[in-house]
Amino acid sequence: MRIPAHSVCTAIRDDIVAGVYERGGRLTEELLARRYGVSRVPVREALRTLEAEGFVVTRRHAGACVAEPTEQEAADLLEMRQLLEPLGASRAAQRRTDAHLKVLRGLVRLGQERARQGNSDDLRSLGGWFHETLAQASGSPALTSMLTQLRHKIAWMYAVDGPPDPVAYWAEHGAIVDAVARGDGERARSLTALHTEQANSGHRLRFGSGAERAVRTDRVRNSQHPVNMPSLRH
């Protein structure tokens, strides 16, 4: 069975985000092909895609390496999200479908339930699904793609503190969905801008200090990221 390049790309990207590959570390086609159980052809295609996304750089005499973003580049990502998330919400208010709205409301109900139970692990995943669905509801594939890449890069570069009040945090999600449901683009934009600004304040650079690097190293050491290709997300 030929494993598609996009599945290999997803696997390598997930491992970069998880810290399996250190920033600046080499990514040789032979070792990657062996790790994921594929030929070098889809690995080569995946590395080209990841270079275009900014996760990989090609260096003379070294080949493909994991990128080493600066603190300014990392800060720019949060600023870009601060601009694009509200735009997506505003467009979602005009373009969302009933299916999008049903999923968003279901995520809010589940998020509020988990928030009351204090289940922080579930809340993080639910939050990601909420913002991904909100972006898709914008009806703009280009914007959705940009926001998806931003989320991947931010997860790679930043450790995120949970919201101080998860119940209030998910009430904000609910208010955004209400504005989207009413077709109120301006309110959806303003609520999302405030929500994103508050969320950004809980981000800490993973490579900003020795202590944070130690946390990251310990997480990588204990990582058991699956590399069984058929089980990958598509």
Short mmCIF file of C-alpha atoms in Angstrom, two decimals, residues 73-154:
data_model
loop_
_atom_site.label_atom_id
_atom_site.label_comp_id
_atom_site.label_asym_id
_atom_site.label_seq_id
_atom_site.Cartn_x
_atom_site.Cartn_y
_atom_site.Cartn_z
CA GLU A 73 8.87 35.22 14.69
CA ALA A 74 7.02 33.45 17.48
CA ALA A 75 5.50 36.73 18.68
CA ASP A 76 4.40 37.50 15.13
CA LEU A 77 2.35 34.29 15.08
CA LEU A 78 0.23 35.42 18.02
CA GLU A 79 -0.26 38.82 16.40
CA MET A 80 -1.33 37.18 13.13
CA ARG A 81 -3.81 35.00 14.97
CA GLN A 82 -5.13 38.07 16.77
CA LEU A 83 -5.96 39.55 13.36
CA LEU A 84 -7.19 36.46 11.52
CA GLU A 85 -9.36 34.70 14.14
CA PRO A 86 -11.77 37.67 14.39
CA LEU A 87 -11.89 37.91 10.58
CA GLY A 88 -12.83 34.25 10.39
CA ALA A 89 -15.58 34.68 12.99
CA SER A 90 -17.00 37.69 11.16
CA ARG A 91 -17.15 35.76 7.90
CA ALA A 92 -18.60 32.72 9.66
CA ALA A 93 -21.53 34.89 10.76
CA GLN A 94 -22.33 35.47 7.09
CA ARG A 95 -21.35 32.13 5.56
CA ARG A 96 -21.84 29.40 8.15
CA THR A 97 -24.09 26.47 7.36
CA ASP A 98 -26.58 24.79 9.66
CA ALA A 99 -24.12 21.89 9.94
CA HIS A 100 -21.36 24.22 11.15
CA LEU A 101 -23.70 25.76 13.68
CA LYS A 102 -24.80 22.37 14.97
CA VAL A 103 -21.19 21.28 15.52
CA LEU A 104 -20.23 24.58 17.18
CA ARG A 105 -23.16 24.42 19.59
CA GLY A 106 -22.40 20.80 20.39
CA LEU A 107 -18.77 21.65 21.16
CA VAL A 108 -19.85 24.52 23.41
CA ARG A 109 -22.23 22.27 25.35
CA LEU A 110 -19.53 19.63 25.77
CA GLY A 111 -16.92 22.24 26.67
CA GLN A 112 -19.14 23.77 29.33
CA GLU A 113 -19.81 20.33 30.78
CA ARG A 114 -16.11 19.44 30.90
CA ALA A 115 -15.28 22.86 32.35
CA ARG A 116 -17.66 22.26 35.25
CA GLN A 117 -16.03 18.85 35.77
CA GLY A 118 -12.53 20.34 35.68
CA ASN A 119 -11.31 18.08 32.85
CA SER A 120 -8.48 20.22 31.43
CA ASP A 121 -7.17 17.63 28.94
CA ASP A 122 -10.52 17.36 27.18
CA LEU A 123 -10.94 21.13 27.21
CA ARG A 124 -7.75 21.69 25.26
CA SER A 125 -8.82 19.30 22.51
CA LEU A 126 -12.34 20.70 22.44
CA GLY A 127 -10.98 24.23 22.17
CA GLY A 128 -8.90 23.24 19.17
CA TRP A 129 -11.90 21.61 17.48
CA PHE A 130 -14.05 24.67 18.22
CA HIS A 131 -11.65 27.12 16.57
CA GLU A 132 -11.03 24.77 13.65
CA THR A 133 -14.77 24.48 13.02
CA LEU A 134 -15.23 28.25 13.37
CA ALA A 135 -12.51 28.77 10.75
CA GLN A 136 -14.15 26.27 8.40
CA ALA A 137 -17.46 28.09 8.85
CA SER A 138 -15.83 31.20 7.34
CA GLY A 139 -16.28 29.60 3.93
CA SER A 140 -12.71 30.56 2.98
CA PRO A 141 -10.35 27.61 2.36
CA ALA A 142 -7.36 29.98 2.23
CA LEU A 143 -8.19 31.54 5.60
CA THR A 144 -8.91 28.13 7.13
CA SER A 145 -5.54 26.83 5.90
CA MET A 146 -3.70 29.84 7.31
CA LEU A 147 -5.36 29.50 10.71
CA THR A 148 -4.62 25.77 10.79
CA GLN A 149 -0.94 26.42 10.11
CA LEU A 150 -0.90 29.11 12.78
CA ARG A 151 -2.35 26.72 15.35
CA HIS A 152 0.26 24.08 14.51
CA LYS A 153 3.13 26.56 14.79
CA ILE A 154 1.84 28.13 17.99
#
